[in-house]
PDB file of C-alpha atoms and ligand atoms in Angstrom:
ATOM      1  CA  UNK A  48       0.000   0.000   0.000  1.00 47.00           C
ATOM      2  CA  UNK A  49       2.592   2.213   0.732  1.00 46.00           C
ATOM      3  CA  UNK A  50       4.445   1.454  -2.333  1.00 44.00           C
ATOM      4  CA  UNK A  51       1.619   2.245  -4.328  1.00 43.00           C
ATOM      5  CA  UNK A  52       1.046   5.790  -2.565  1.00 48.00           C
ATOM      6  CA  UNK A  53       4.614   6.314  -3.614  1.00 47.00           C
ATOM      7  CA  UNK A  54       4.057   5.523  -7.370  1.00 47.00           C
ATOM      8  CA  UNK A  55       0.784   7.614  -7.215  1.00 49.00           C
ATOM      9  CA  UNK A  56       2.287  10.660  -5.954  1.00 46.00           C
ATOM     10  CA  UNK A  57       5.292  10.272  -8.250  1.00 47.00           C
ATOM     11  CA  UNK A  58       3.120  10.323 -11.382  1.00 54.00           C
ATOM     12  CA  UNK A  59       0.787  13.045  -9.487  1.00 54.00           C
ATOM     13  CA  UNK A  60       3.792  15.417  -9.883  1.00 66.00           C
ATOM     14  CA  UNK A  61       6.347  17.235 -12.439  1.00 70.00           C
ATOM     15  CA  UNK A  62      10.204  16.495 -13.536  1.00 80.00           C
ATOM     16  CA  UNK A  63      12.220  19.056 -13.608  1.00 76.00           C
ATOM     17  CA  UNK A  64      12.247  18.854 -17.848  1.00 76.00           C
ATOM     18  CA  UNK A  65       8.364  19.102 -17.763  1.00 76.00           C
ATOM     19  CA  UNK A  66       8.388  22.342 -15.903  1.00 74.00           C
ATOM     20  CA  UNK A  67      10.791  23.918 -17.904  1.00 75.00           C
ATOM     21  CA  UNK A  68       9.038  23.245 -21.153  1.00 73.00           C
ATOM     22  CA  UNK A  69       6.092  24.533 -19.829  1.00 73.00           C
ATOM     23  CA  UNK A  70       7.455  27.974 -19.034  1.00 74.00           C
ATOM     24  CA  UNK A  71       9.140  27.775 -21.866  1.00 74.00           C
ATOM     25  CA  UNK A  72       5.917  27.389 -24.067  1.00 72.00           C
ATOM     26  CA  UNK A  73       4.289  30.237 -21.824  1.00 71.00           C
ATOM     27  CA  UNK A  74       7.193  32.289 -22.360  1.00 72.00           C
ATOM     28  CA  UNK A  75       6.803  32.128 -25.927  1.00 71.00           C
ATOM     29  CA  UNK A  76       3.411  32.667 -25.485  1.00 68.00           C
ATOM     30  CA  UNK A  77       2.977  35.726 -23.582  1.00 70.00           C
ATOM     31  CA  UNK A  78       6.078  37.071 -25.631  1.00 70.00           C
ATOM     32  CA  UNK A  79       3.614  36.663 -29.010  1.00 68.00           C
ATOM     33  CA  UNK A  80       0.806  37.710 -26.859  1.00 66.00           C
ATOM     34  CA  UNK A  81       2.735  41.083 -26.137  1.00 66.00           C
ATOM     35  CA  UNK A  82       4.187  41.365 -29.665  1.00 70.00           C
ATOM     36  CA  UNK A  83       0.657  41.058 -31.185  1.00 70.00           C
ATOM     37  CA  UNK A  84      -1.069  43.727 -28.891  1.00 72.00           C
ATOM     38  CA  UNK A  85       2.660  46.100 -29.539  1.00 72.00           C
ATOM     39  CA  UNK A  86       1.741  45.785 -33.525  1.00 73.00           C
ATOM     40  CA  UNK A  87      -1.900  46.496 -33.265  1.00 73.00           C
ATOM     41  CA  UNK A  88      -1.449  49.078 -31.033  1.00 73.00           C
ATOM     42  CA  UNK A  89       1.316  51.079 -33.363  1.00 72.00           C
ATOM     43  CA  UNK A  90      -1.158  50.019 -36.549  1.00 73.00           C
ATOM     44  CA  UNK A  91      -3.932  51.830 -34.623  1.00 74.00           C
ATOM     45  CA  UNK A  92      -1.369  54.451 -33.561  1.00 72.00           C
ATOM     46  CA  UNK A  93      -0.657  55.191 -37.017  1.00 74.00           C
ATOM     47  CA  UNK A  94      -4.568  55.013 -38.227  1.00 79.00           C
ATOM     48  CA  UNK A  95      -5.029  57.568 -35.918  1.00 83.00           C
ATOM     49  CA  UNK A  96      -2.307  59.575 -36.651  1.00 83.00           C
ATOM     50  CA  UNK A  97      -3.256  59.770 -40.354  1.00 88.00           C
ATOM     51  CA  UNK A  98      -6.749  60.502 -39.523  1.00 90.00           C
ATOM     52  CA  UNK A  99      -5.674  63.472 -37.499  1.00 92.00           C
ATOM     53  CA  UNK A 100      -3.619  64.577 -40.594  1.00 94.00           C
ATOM     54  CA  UNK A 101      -6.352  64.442 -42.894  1.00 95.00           C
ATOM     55  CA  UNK A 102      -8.565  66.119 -40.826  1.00 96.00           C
ATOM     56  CA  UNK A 103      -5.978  69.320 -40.564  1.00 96.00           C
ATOM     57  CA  UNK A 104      -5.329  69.246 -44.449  1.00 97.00           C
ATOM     58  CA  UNK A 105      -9.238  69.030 -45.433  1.00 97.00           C
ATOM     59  CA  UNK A 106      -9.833  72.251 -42.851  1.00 97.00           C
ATOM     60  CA  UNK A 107      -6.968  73.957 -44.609  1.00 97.00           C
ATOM     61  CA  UNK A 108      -8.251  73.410 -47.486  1.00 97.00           C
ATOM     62  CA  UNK A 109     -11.941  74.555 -46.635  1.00 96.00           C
ATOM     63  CA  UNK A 110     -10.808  77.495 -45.270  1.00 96.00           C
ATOM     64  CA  UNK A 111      -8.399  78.621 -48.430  1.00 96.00           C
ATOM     65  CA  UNK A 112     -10.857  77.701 -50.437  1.00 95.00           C
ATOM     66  CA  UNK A 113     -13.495  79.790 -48.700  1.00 93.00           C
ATOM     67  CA  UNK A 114     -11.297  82.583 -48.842  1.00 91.00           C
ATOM     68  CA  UNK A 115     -10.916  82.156 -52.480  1.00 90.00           C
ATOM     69  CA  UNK A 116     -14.780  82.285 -53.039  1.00 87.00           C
ATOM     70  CA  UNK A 117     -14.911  85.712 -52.293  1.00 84.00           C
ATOM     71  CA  UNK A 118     -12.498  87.293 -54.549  1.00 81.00           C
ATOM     72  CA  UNK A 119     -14.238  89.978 -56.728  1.00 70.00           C
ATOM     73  CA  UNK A 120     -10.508  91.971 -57.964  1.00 63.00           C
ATOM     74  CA  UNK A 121     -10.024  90.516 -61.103  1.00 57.00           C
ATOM     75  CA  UNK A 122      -6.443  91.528 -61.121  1.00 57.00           C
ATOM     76  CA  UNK A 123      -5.183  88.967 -59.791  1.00 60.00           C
ATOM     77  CA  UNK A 124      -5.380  87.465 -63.077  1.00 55.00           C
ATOM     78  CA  UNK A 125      -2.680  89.744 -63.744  1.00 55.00           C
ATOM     79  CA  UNK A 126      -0.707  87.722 -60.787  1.00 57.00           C
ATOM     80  CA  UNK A 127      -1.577  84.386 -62.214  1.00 57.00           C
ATOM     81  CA  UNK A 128      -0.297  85.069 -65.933  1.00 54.00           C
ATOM     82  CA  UNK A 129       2.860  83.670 -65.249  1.00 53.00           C
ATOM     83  CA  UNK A 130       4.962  80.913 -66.672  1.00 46.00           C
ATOM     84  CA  UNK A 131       2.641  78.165 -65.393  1.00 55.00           C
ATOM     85  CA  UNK A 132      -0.496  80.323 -64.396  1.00 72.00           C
ATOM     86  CA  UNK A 133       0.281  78.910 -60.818  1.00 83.00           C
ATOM     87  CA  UNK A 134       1.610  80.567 -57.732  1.00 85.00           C
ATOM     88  CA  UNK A 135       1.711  80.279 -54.054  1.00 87.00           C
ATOM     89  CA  UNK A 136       1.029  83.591 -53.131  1.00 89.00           C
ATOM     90  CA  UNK A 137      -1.755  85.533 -53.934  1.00 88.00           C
ATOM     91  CA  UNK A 138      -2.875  88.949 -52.907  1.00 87.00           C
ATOM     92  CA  UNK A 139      -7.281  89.723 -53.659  1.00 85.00           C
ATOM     93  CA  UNK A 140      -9.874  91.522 -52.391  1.00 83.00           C
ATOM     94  CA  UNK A 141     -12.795  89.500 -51.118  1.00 80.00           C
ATOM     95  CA  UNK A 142     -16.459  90.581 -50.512  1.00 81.00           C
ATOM     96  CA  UNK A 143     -17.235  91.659 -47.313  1.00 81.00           C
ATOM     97  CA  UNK A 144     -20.971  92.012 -47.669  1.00 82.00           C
ATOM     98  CA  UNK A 145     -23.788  92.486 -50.100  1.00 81.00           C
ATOM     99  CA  UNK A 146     -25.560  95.908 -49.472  1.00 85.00           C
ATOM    100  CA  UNK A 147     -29.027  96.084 -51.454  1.00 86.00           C
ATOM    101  CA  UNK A 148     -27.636  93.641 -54.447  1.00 81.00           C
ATOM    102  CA  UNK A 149     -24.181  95.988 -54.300  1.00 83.00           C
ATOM    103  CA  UNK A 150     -20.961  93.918 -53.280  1.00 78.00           C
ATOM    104  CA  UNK A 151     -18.899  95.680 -50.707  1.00 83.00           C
ATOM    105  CA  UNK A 152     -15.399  95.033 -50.929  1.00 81.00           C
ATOM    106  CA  UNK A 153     -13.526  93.425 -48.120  1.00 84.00           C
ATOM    107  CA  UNK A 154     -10.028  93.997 -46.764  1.00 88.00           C
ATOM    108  CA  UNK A 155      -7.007  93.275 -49.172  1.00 89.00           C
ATOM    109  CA  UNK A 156      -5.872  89.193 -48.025  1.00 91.00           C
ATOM    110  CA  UNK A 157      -3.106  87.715 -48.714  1.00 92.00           C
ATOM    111  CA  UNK A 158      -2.334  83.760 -49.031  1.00 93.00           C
ATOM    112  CA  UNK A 159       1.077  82.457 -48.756  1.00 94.00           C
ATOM    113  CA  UNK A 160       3.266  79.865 -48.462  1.00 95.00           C
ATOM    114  CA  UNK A 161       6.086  80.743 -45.949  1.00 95.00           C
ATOM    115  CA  UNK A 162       8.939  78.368 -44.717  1.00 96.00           C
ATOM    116  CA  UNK A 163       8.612  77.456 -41.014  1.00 96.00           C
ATOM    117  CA  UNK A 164      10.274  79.419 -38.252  1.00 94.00           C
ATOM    118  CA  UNK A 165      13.939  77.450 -37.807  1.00 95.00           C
ATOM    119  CA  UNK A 166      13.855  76.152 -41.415  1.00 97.00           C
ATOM    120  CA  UNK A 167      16.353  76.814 -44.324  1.00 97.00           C
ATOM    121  CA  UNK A 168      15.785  76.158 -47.512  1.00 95.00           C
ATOM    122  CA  UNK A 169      18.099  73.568 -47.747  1.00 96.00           C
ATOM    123  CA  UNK A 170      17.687  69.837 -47.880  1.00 95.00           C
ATOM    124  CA  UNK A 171      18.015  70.152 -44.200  1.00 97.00           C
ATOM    125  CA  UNK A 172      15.965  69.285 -41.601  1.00 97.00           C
ATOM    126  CA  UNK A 173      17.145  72.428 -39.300  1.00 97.00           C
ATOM    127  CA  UNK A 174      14.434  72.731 -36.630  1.00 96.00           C
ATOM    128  CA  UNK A 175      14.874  68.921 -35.687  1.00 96.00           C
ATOM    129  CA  UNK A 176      11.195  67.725 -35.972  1.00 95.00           C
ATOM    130  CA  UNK A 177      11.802  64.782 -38.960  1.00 95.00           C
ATOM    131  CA  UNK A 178      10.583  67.172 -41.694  1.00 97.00           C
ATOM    132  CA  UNK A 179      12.678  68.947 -44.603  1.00 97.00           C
ATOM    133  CA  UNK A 180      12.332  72.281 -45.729  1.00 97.00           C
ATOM    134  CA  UNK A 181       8.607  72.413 -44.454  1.00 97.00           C
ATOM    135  CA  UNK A 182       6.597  75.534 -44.430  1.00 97.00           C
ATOM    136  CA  UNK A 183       3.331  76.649 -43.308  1.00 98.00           C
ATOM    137  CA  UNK A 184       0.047  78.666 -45.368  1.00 98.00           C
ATOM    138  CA  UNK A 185      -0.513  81.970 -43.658  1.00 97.00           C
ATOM    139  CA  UNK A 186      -3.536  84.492 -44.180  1.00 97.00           C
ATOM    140  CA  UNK A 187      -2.728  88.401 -43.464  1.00 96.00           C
ATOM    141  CA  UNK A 188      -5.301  90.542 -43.832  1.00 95.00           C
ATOM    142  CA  UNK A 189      -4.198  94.449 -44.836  1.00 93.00           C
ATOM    143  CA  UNK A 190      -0.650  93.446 -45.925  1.00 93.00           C
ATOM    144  CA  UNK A 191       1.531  96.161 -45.747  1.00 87.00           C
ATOM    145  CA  UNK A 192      -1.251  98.760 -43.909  1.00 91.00           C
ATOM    146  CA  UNK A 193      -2.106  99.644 -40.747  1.00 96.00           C
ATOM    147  CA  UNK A 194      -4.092  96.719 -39.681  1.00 95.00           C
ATOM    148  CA  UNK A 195      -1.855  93.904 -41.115  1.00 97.00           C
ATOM    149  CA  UNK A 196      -2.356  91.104 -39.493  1.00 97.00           C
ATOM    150  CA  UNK A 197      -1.428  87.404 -40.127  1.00 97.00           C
ATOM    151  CA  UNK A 198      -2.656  83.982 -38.738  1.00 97.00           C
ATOM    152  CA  UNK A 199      -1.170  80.361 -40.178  1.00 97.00           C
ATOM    153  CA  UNK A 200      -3.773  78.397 -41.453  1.00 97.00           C
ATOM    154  CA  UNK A 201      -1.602  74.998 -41.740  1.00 97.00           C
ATOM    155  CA  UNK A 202       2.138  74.247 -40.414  1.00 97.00           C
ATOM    156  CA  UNK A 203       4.173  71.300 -42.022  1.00 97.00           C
ATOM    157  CA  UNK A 204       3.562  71.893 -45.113  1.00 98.00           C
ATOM    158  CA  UNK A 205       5.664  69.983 -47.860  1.00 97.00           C
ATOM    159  CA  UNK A 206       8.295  72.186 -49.898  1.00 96.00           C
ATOM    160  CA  UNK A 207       6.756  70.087 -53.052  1.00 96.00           C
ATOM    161  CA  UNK A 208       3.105  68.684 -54.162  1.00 97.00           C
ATOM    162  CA  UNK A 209       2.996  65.025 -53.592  1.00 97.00           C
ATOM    163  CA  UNK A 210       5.193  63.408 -56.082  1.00 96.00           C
ATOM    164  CA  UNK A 211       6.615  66.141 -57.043  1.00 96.00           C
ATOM    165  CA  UNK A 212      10.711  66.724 -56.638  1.00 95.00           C
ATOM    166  CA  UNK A 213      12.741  69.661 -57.807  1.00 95.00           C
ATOM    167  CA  UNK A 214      13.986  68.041 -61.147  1.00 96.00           C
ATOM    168  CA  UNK A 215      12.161  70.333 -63.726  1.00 95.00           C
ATOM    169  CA  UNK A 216      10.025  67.209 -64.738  1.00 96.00           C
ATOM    170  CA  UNK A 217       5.955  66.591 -63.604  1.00 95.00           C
ATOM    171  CA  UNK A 218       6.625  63.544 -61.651  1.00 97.00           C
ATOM    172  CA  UNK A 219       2.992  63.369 -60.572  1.00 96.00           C
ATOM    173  CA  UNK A 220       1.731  64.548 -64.287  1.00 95.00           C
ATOM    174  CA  UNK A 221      -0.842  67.021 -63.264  1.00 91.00           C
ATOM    175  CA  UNK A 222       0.486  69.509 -65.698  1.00 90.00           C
ATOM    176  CA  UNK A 223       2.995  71.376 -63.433  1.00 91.00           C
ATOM    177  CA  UNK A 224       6.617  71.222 -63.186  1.00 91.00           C
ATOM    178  CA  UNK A 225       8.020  71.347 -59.534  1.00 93.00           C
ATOM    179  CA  UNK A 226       4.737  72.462 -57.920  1.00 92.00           C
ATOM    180  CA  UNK A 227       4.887  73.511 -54.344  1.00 94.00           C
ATOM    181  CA  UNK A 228       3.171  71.647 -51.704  1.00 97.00           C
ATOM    182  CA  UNK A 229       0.921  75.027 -51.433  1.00 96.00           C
ATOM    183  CA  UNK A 230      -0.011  76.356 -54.285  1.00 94.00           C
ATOM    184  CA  UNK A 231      -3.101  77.858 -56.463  1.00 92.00           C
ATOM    185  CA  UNK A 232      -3.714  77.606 -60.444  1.00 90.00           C
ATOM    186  CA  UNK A 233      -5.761  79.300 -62.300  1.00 84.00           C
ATOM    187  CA  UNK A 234      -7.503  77.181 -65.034  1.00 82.00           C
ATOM    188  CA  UNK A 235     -10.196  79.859 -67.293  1.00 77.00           C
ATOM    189  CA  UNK A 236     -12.263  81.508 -64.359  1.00 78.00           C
ATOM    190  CA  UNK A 237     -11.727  78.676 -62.032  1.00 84.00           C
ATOM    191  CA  UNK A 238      -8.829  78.250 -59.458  1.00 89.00           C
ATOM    192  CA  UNK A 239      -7.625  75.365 -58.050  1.00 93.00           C
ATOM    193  CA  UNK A 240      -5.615  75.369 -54.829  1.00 95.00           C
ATOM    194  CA  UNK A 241      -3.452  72.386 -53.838  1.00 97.00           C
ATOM    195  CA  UNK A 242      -1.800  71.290 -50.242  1.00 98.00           C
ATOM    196  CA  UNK A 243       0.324  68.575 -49.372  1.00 98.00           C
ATOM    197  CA  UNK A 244       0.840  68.369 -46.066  1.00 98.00           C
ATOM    198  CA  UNK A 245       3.431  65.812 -43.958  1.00 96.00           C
ATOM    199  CA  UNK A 246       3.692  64.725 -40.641  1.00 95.00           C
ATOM    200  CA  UNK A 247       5.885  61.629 -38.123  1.00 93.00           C
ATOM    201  CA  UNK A 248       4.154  59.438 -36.394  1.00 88.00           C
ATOM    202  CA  UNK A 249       5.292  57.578 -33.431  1.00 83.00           C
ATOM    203  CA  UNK A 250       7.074  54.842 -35.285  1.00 84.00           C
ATOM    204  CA  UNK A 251       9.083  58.031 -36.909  1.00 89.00           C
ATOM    205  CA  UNK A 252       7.752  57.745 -40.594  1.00 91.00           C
ATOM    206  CA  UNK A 253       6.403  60.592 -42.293  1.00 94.00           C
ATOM    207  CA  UNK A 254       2.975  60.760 -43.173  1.00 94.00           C
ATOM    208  CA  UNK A 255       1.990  62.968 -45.879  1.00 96.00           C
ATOM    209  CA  UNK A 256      -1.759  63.489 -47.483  1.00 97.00           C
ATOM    210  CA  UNK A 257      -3.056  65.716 -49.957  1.00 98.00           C
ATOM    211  CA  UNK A 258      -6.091  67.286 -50.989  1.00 97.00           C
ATOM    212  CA  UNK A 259      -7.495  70.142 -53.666  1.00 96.00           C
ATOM    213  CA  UNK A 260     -10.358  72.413 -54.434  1.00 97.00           C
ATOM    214  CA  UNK A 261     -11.860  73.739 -57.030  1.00 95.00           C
ATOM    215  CA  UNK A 262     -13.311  77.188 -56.635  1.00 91.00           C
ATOM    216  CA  UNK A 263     -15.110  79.353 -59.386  1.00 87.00           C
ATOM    217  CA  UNK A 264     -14.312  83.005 -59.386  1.00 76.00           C
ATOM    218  CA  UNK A 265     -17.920  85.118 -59.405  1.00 67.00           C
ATOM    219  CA  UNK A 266     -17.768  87.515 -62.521  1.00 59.00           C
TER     220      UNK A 266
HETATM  221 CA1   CA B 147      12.005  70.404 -40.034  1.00 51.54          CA
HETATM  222 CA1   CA B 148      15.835  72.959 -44.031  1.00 51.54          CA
HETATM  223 CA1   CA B 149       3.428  68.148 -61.202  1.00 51.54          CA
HETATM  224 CA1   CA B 150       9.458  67.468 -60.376  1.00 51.54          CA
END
């Protein structure tokens, strides 16, 4: 009888060898277990990170665009006649209001592209921030008068349009040679502004999204 207990409680138990595969196979385990959760959580890092760009780009966009609705000074078609009728900066007059079917003219606005404070342009990322050469849009209103005064509508924006390089070739084939990542085209009485905008998310790549509108001029 008491031999038997003996066996019993031998087989009851665990050699040394089966405990270590065990923790070996939980090891392994929990180390998947952890890798798994790591990658989904830097795949819905990144989701949300390009959400967040997108939802700056499309605002900057809206905004130019509404901006660009309201021109009624037809000179800037003088500004646009350049080499490839595009520019990124653009001086207009906008309508303020409409007084008994009469359009009152707004204050003169200007829209730019500007490099970023602590950027050079030079193939450089100066400021530190993963970016090269980025810039920002800024709206002044009264340029050069007595009430200038300027607000930035979208930081880190890219020095070209998606796909495009400085190479004198249209990489992206949209018609323009070395566009920059802010810029607005006039196409008969329509213009068409284009952003590109870039961003690093927390793996350290660089995000970048683009969007355009089309906006007809009022005659
Ligand atoms: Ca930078
Ligand atoms: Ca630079
Ligand atoms: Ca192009
Ligand atoms: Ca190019």
């Amino acid at each position: 009888m008491k031999l038997f207990q003996s066996k019993q409680g031998a087989r009851a138990g665990y050699t040394m060898v089966e405990i270590m595969v065990s923790l070996t196979v939980a090891s392994i385990f929990m180390s998947s277990l952890f890798m798994a959760q790591d990658t989904g959580q830097k795949v819905a890092s990144r989701a949300t990170h390009e959400d967040e760009t997108q939802a700056r780009l499309s605002r900057a966009v809206t905004r130019v665009a509404s901006e660009l609705r309201s021109i009624i000074d037809t000179s800037i078609w003088e500004d646009l006649s350049g080499l490839s009728n595009e520019t990124n900066i653009l001086t207009f007059q906008g309508v303020e209001s409409i007084d008994e079917g009469v359009m009152v003219p707004g204050v003169v606005t200007r829209l730019e592209y500007v490099l970023e404070a602590g950027e050079l342009l030079d193939d450089v990322d100066n400021d530190g921030d993963g970016l090269i050469d980025e810039g920002s849009v800024v709206l002044t209103r009264d340029p050069t008068g007595p009430n200038e005064i300027s607000v930035t509508l979208c930081r880190n924006v890219r020095e070209y349009y998606q796909g495009e390089s400085l190479d004198f070739d249209d990489e992206n084939d949209n018609g323009l040679v070395d566009e920059a990542g802010f810029h607005i085209q006039r196409i008969g009485d329509q213009l068409i502004v284009r952003l590109t905008v870039e961003d690093v998310d927390l793996r350290g790549d660089v995000v970048i999204k683009s969007a355009e509108a089309l906006i007809r001029i009022r005659n």
